[in-house]
Amino acid sequence: MKLEYTPEQDAFRAEVRAWMEANVPSGPLPSFDLTREGFEAHRDWERKLSEGRWGMVTWPEAYGGRALDLIRWLIFEEEYYRAKAPTRVNQNGIFLLGPTMMEFGTEDQKARFLPRMAAGDDIWAQAWSEPGAGSDLAGVRATATRDGDHYILNGQKTWSSRAVFADWAFGLFREPGSERHKGMSLILFPLDAPGVTRRPIQRMDGKMVFAELFLDNVRVPVADRLGDEGQGWHVCMATAGFERGLMLRSPARYQVAASNLLTLYENNKNSLPASVAERVAQSWMDADAYALSIYSTASRLTAGGSIGPESSTNKIFWSEMDIALHQTALDILGDRAELAPPDLGTTAVDWLEDYIFALAGPIYAGSNEIQRNIIAERMLGLPRA
Amino acid sequence: MQFAFDEDQLAMTDAARVMLVETCTPADLRHLLERNEAWDEARWNAIRDMGLVAMLAPEDAGGLELAPVDLVGIAEAAGYVGLPEPLVEQAGIVVPLLASLADDRGWIERVIRGEVVAVGHPANPFVADADTAGAFILPHGAELHLVEREQVSLTLRHSVDTFRRLFTVDWSPSPETMVGSDWGQTADRGALFTAAQLIGLGQRAIDLAVAYAKDRTQFGKPIGSYQAVKHLIASAQVKIEFARPVVHAAAAELPLDTFASRARVAHAKIAAGDAADLATRTAVQVYGAMGMTREADVHFFLKRTLALRYAWGTAFDHRATVIERLNTRPTGPDMTFASRVPA
Ligand SMILES: Cc1cc2nc3c(=O)[nH]c(=O)nc-3n(C[C@H](O)[C@H](O)[C@H](O)COP(=O)(O)OP(=O)(O)OC[C@H]3O[C@@H](n4cnc5c(N)ncnc54)[C@H](O)[C@@H]3O)c2cc1C
């Protein structure tokens, strides 16, 4: 056990830091959930990252990456968040679809999709959920009907993050007549294909963070199916593992939030009881505990280990930590907590917005109730209902 | 950066865990309880013969001169079995303390051979293991005194955990007994290895709850098939999962002896205490009324958890250390490890 960075890792950190200092936009970009303009500003940032070959540092060089190990990925993320670089508009692509494609994609698919993904040319949305199939994903009804070397897609998808402006989606479809886990395929489709209609869904604060998708006889080549026909469930579960495991929420995000919380407390502590310091400290401890846990998982994976159902514990931990941290911030703000932009003034952190986002943490990527079932049944061996 | 145990550490921990699980079953604990004893000579000999007490001792005293991180998994295993004998205290706290003295008066070798030295650190008003001790290290102001058994008189204080033998110690300091004036890292070692035991205690409570929930049926089904029960246990497991790496990091960083490494120990003690508390209370809930009795095994682990949560500094004390660290040292994603934080 060696909890010190090697000189090479330190040098890598310095390299990332220097690049970020020179390239991160000075102010926050406009939201990618409100306007096409904001979305394109984020795409430009993805392009810039990829020009520096920082689009996805763990990917093979052939796809625009640097083939770095997970420890370096963590260092990269630490510097990324430290520099207040923009939220990754393409995170569904690079963190979920990318690794899945690396595992299940054909050579042709990898060559066609991965470099464009790394470069921000294609921004991806995940089209799994349906109005009738949320937690129970095997209840998906949207169909892919085989027609020679094409599929005809029909049905409705929902809650698809960033699909309002995204370019492509990876969706879960079933062979007509098939049931539950059988007969599903994961199919890639362009969101501007004929027959696709998108309807933005407003989040409670008015932001269009997700969309409904209606598919009416959308034709896609069979070559755009990821994994074998009928194996969609298997492929999707691998993606879900990436989602809950390491990639979705890197610890740096919460460590920066905890530092911001400390600053907020410092600036307001004259009007607050001393006991608030304990809650602030708890958030900081939780963020550091999460970082330590991810470092230890990354060390294990780098040494050839694998991640099992314990990845479900991550999801519960970060989502609950995130809510507690933002609750503390709102409690510190007190009667100013409810103020939304445009009344927010020029505070650097929009705690309310981040709190509302945190509220979704226990719901998406498999709700925490479902994760607790997975922990109880697959990690601890309790009987199924 | 390598945040994982190496093969030697894993092998040693595994061997110790197997021995402890085999020799310290709940049935063994019950036999001791019936006899109102807290010491099993055969088990202590097995522990000593494995060289566990000597792990952190200097080589010239017959030790292995290993680091705290080499012992942390074994301390976890000692918690897991609810070990009554003071392996963790002797190996993790007493031996390094004796090694730090200019003159240990031969005690480090005697401890390695199986004798016990009890420590009256100012963090703990009552002295544990005093009735089995051949000598004591006691505070007098800032001084440390090494006092032999016949120079003290002991009064038993009853702990809820009858395997914790607590005493108040009456004694008189003299120039002959004085051996030092610095506790060094003793308090940190105490908190760290207590935290490690708490992780083990919590995991044991969860494992007991899981086994019971598979076995016990109500309404015609195992209670463990009910989601309400599953979720209780899963939540406790999550808390353990995120306390354990903090304890391991605290062990690896302890030798740095910086403000950040001390705050990490404080964090470890808080996190492990909270996790073990939730886990043991959850086990009581899952066991139902049986969980409140001496007939189920849970009480062994709950009572030890209760005791250890308050030993070597309370959560209040440790939180104050964390808050001071936050007020005086930088935070942020590049400051995760104590080696990065200015001393
Ligand atoms: C911000 C956000 C972004 C999202 N982005 C995407 C996206 O990009 N792509 C996509 O495909 N989906 C996305 N989702 C959808 C998300 O995956 C689902 O919301 C989630 O799987 C839960 O499904 P549901 O909303 O239908 O809730 P339901 O499944 O109807 O569940 C409602 C409640 O019942 C509980 N529940 C359900 N079943 C059980 C059970 N067996 N045991 C115990 N409790 C149960 C749930 O935990 C939840 O609390 C997003 C959701 C949010 C909030």
Short mmCIF file of C-alpha atoms in Angstrom, two decimals, chain A residues 66-295:
data_model
loop_
_atom_site.label_atom_id
_atom_site.label_comp_id
_atom_site.label_asym_id
_atom_site.label_seq_id
_atom_site.Cartn_x
_atom_site.Cartn_y
_atom_site.Cartn_z
CA ARG A 66 -4.02 8.21 -24.21
CA ALA A 67 -4.38 4.62 -22.98
CA LEU A 68 -3.89 5.71 -19.37
CA ASP A 69 -4.73 3.60 -16.33
CA LEU A 70 -7.54 4.38 -13.88
CA ILE A 71 -5.28 6.08 -11.35
CA ARG A 72 -4.30 8.60 -13.99
CA TRP A 73 -7.91 8.94 -14.98
CA LEU A 74 -8.67 9.91 -11.38
CA ILE A 75 -5.83 12.43 -11.39
CA PHE A 76 -7.15 13.84 -14.65
CA GLU A 77 -10.64 14.18 -13.18
CA GLU A 78 -9.25 15.86 -10.06
CA GLU A 79 -7.56 18.49 -12.15
CA TYR A 80 -10.59 18.81 -14.40
CA TYR A 81 -12.90 19.63 -11.50
CA ARG A 82 -10.28 21.68 -9.73
CA ALA A 83 -10.05 23.88 -12.82
CA LYS A 84 -13.87 24.28 -12.83
CA ALA A 85 -13.95 22.95 -16.38
CA PRO A 86 -17.41 22.60 -17.96
CA THR A 87 -19.67 19.61 -17.26
CA ARG A 88 -19.18 16.99 -19.97
CA VAL A 89 -22.10 17.23 -22.34
CA ASN A 90 -21.11 13.90 -23.84
CA GLN A 91 -20.84 11.91 -20.67
CA ASN A 92 -23.38 9.30 -21.78
CA GLY A 93 -21.23 8.68 -24.81
CA ILE A 94 -17.77 8.67 -23.34
CA PHE A 95 -18.49 7.05 -19.98
CA LEU A 96 -21.29 4.61 -20.85
CA LEU A 97 -21.51 3.83 -24.53
CA GLY A 98 -17.76 4.13 -25.15
CA PRO A 99 -16.68 1.41 -22.72
CA THR A 100 -19.59 -0.78 -23.85
CA MET A 101 -18.56 -0.40 -27.47
CA MET A 102 -14.97 -1.18 -26.59
CA GLU A 103 -16.22 -4.49 -25.18
CA PHE A 104 -19.01 -5.47 -27.57
CA GLY A 105 -18.53 -3.38 -30.72
CA THR A 106 -17.24 -4.58 -34.07
CA GLU A 107 -13.97 -3.13 -35.38
CA ASP A 108 -15.99 -1.19 -37.92
CA GLN A 109 -18.26 0.30 -35.23
CA LYS A 110 -15.32 1.29 -33.07
CA ALA A 111 -13.62 3.02 -35.98
CA ARG A 112 -16.81 4.77 -37.06
CA PHE A 113 -18.10 5.92 -33.70
CA LEU A 114 -15.37 6.19 -31.10
CA PRO A 115 -13.12 8.88 -32.59
CA ARG A 116 -16.18 11.04 -33.34
CA MET A 117 -17.40 10.49 -29.80
CA ALA A 118 -14.04 11.48 -28.33
CA ALA A 119 -13.98 14.56 -30.56
CA GLY A 120 -17.46 15.74 -29.58
CA ASP A 121 -18.68 15.39 -33.18
CA ASP A 122 -21.41 13.02 -31.99
CA ILE A 123 -23.09 13.77 -28.68
CA TRP A 124 -24.97 10.74 -27.42
CA ALA A 125 -28.18 10.13 -25.48
CA GLN A 126 -29.24 6.97 -23.71
CA ALA A 127 -32.69 5.73 -24.81
CA TRP A 128 -33.51 2.90 -22.47
CA SER A 129 -36.37 4.04 -20.25
CA GLU A 130 -39.96 4.03 -21.42
CA PRO A 131 -43.10 5.33 -19.76
CA GLY A 132 -43.90 1.76 -18.69
CA ALA A 133 -40.35 0.57 -18.15
CA GLY A 134 -38.25 2.48 -15.62
CA SER A 135 -36.89 0.35 -12.83
CA ASP A 136 -38.28 -2.68 -14.60
CA LEU A 137 -36.22 -2.25 -17.71
CA ALA A 138 -37.11 -5.71 -18.97
CA GLY A 139 -40.59 -4.30 -19.52
CA VAL A 140 -39.39 -2.33 -22.58
CA ARG A 141 -42.00 -2.42 -25.39
CA ALA A 142 -40.35 -0.45 -28.20
CA THR A 143 -39.69 -2.79 -31.10
CA ALA A 144 -37.01 -3.46 -33.67
CA THR A 145 -38.50 -5.42 -36.59
CA ARG A 146 -35.97 -7.04 -38.86
CA ASP A 147 -36.33 -6.16 -42.54
CA GLY A 148 -33.40 -7.66 -44.47
CA ASP A 149 -30.31 -5.76 -43.42
CA HIS A 150 -32.32 -3.09 -41.63
CA TYR A 151 -34.37 -2.75 -38.49
CA ILE A 152 -37.57 -0.77 -38.30
CA LEU A 153 -37.84 0.90 -34.90
CA ASN A 154 -41.17 1.79 -33.33
CA GLY A 155 -42.23 2.94 -29.89
CA GLN A 156 -41.65 5.57 -27.24
CA LYS A 157 -38.65 6.33 -25.04
CA THR A 158 -38.54 8.78 -22.17
CA TRP A 159 -36.36 10.66 -19.65
CA SER A 160 -33.55 10.63 -22.19
CA SER A 161 -30.94 13.05 -20.82
CA ARG A 162 -29.67 15.67 -23.25
CA ALA A 163 -31.70 14.12 -26.09
CA VAL A 164 -33.22 17.55 -26.76
CA PHE A 165 -30.10 18.57 -28.68
CA ALA A 166 -28.02 15.37 -28.92
CA ASP A 167 -27.02 13.77 -32.24
CA TRP A 168 -27.32 10.03 -31.62
CA ALA A 169 -28.95 7.67 -29.15
CA PHE A 170 -28.31 4.12 -28.01
CA GLY A 171 -31.62 2.41 -27.40
CA LEU A 172 -33.02 -0.83 -26.10
CA PHE A 173 -35.52 -2.51 -28.41
CA ARG A 174 -37.17 -5.89 -28.61
CA GLU A 175 -38.12 -8.29 -31.34
CA PRO A 176 -41.91 -8.11 -31.71
CA GLY A 177 -43.56 -10.82 -29.60
CA SER A 178 -40.54 -11.40 -27.36
CA GLU A 179 -40.89 -11.06 -23.61
CA ARG A 180 -38.83 -9.80 -20.69
CA HIS A 181 -35.05 -10.33 -20.91
CA LYS A 182 -35.15 -12.28 -24.17
CA GLY A 183 -35.20 -10.89 -27.67
CA MET A 184 -33.75 -7.47 -26.85
CA SER A 185 -31.11 -5.67 -28.88
CA LEU A 186 -29.13 -2.50 -28.29
CA ILE A 187 -29.42 -0.33 -31.37
CA LEU A 188 -27.74 2.94 -32.28
CA PHE A 189 -29.82 5.51 -34.13
CA PRO A 190 -29.38 9.13 -35.22
CA LEU A 191 -31.82 11.48 -33.51
CA ASP A 192 -32.42 13.35 -36.76
CA ALA A 193 -33.46 10.20 -38.63
CA PRO A 194 -36.83 10.36 -40.41
CA GLY A 195 -39.55 9.14 -38.05
CA VAL A 196 -37.90 10.37 -34.81
CA THR A 197 -39.79 13.08 -32.94
CA ARG A 198 -38.38 14.56 -29.76
CA ARG A 199 -40.42 16.35 -27.14
CA PRO A 200 -38.44 18.16 -24.47
CA ILE A 201 -39.56 17.46 -20.90
CA GLN A 202 -39.26 20.31 -18.44
CA ARG A 203 -37.63 19.56 -15.14
CA MET A 204 -39.32 21.11 -12.08
CA ASP A 205 -37.19 24.23 -12.46
CA GLY A 206 -38.03 24.61 -16.14
CA LYS A 207 -34.81 23.24 -17.54
CA MET A 208 -35.09 20.78 -20.40
CA VAL A 209 -32.66 18.23 -19.06
CA PHE A 210 -34.35 15.31 -20.82
CA ALA A 211 -36.73 14.47 -23.65
CA GLU A 212 -39.30 11.99 -24.79
CA LEU A 213 -38.60 10.27 -28.08
CA PHE A 214 -41.27 8.94 -30.41
CA LEU A 215 -40.11 6.47 -33.04
CA ASP A 216 -42.34 5.89 -36.04
CA ASN A 217 -40.91 3.39 -38.54
CA VAL A 218 -37.35 4.58 -38.11
CA ARG A 219 -35.03 2.61 -40.46
CA VAL A 220 -31.53 1.77 -39.26
CA PRO A 221 -28.96 -0.61 -40.73
CA VAL A 222 -28.39 -3.90 -38.89
CA ALA A 223 -24.72 -2.88 -38.77
CA ASP A 224 -25.70 -0.30 -36.15
CA ARG A 225 -26.74 -2.92 -33.62
CA LEU A 226 -24.26 -3.16 -30.71
CA GLY A 227 -23.65 -6.75 -29.61
CA ASP A 228 -25.48 -9.78 -30.90
CA GLU A 229 -29.12 -9.86 -31.89
CA GLY A 230 -31.24 -10.74 -28.87
CA GLN A 231 -28.33 -10.06 -26.48
CA GLY A 232 -29.36 -6.51 -25.63
CA TRP A 233 -30.05 -7.24 -21.99
CA HIS A 234 -26.59 -8.66 -21.47
CA VAL A 235 -24.96 -5.68 -23.18
CA CYS A 236 -27.05 -3.17 -21.24
CA MET A 237 -26.14 -4.75 -17.92
CA ALA A 238 -22.47 -4.26 -18.74
CA THR A 239 -23.18 -0.59 -19.43
CA ALA A 240 -25.10 -0.30 -16.17
CA GLY A 241 -22.03 -1.69 -14.41
CA PHE A 242 -19.92 1.13 -15.87
CA GLU A 243 -22.61 3.57 -14.89
CA ARG A 244 -22.70 2.60 -11.24
CA GLY A 245 -19.10 1.60 -10.96
CA LEU A 246 -16.44 4.19 -11.41
CA MET A 247 -17.04 6.35 -14.36
CA LEU A 248 -20.35 8.06 -13.79
CA ARG A 249 -19.40 10.07 -10.74
CA SER A 250 -15.77 10.73 -10.18
CA PRO A 251 -14.95 11.69 -6.58
CA ALA A 252 -13.39 15.02 -7.49
CA ARG A 253 -16.83 16.42 -8.16
CA TYR A 254 -17.84 15.98 -4.52
CA GLN A 255 -14.49 17.06 -3.15
CA VAL A 256 -14.83 20.35 -5.01
CA ALA A 257 -18.42 20.70 -3.79
CA ALA A 258 -17.22 20.05 -0.21
CA SER A 259 -14.52 22.72 -0.58
CA ASN A 260 -17.15 25.13 -1.90
CA LEU A 261 -19.33 24.28 1.08
CA LEU A 262 -16.45 25.09 3.41
CA THR A 263 -16.04 28.47 1.77
CA LEU A 264 -19.77 29.12 2.03
CA TYR A 265 -19.63 28.28 5.72
CA GLU A 266 -16.55 30.46 6.28
CA ASN A 267 -18.29 33.41 4.66
CA ASN A 268 -21.41 33.01 6.76
CA LYS A 269 -20.20 31.59 10.01
CA ASN A 270 -20.61 34.76 12.05
CA SER A 271 -24.37 34.42 11.77
CA LEU A 272 -24.44 30.63 12.30
CA PRO A 273 -24.25 28.34 15.33
CA ALA A 274 -20.92 26.55 15.73
CA SER A 275 -22.63 23.16 15.33
CA VAL A 276 -23.00 23.79 11.59
CA ALA A 277 -19.26 23.12 11.34
CA GLU A 278 -19.97 19.48 12.18
CA ARG A 279 -22.27 19.02 9.21
CA VAL A 280 -19.81 20.74 6.93
CA ALA A 281 -17.06 18.47 8.23
CA GLN A 282 -19.26 15.41 7.68
CA SER A 283 -19.74 16.33 4.03
CA TRP A 284 -16.02 16.77 3.62
CA MET A 285 -15.34 13.43 5.29
CA ASP A 286 -17.88 11.67 3.09
CA ALA A 287 -16.41 13.17 -0.07
CA ASP A 288 -12.94 12.04 0.97
CA ALA A 289 -14.21 8.59 1.95
CA TYR A 290 -15.73 8.25 -1.50
CA ALA A 291 -12.43 9.28 -3.09
CA LEU A 292 -10.49 6.77 -1.00
CA SER A 293 -12.92 4.02 -1.89
CA ILE A 294 -12.65 4.77 -5.61
CA TYR A 295 -8.85 4.89 -5.41
#
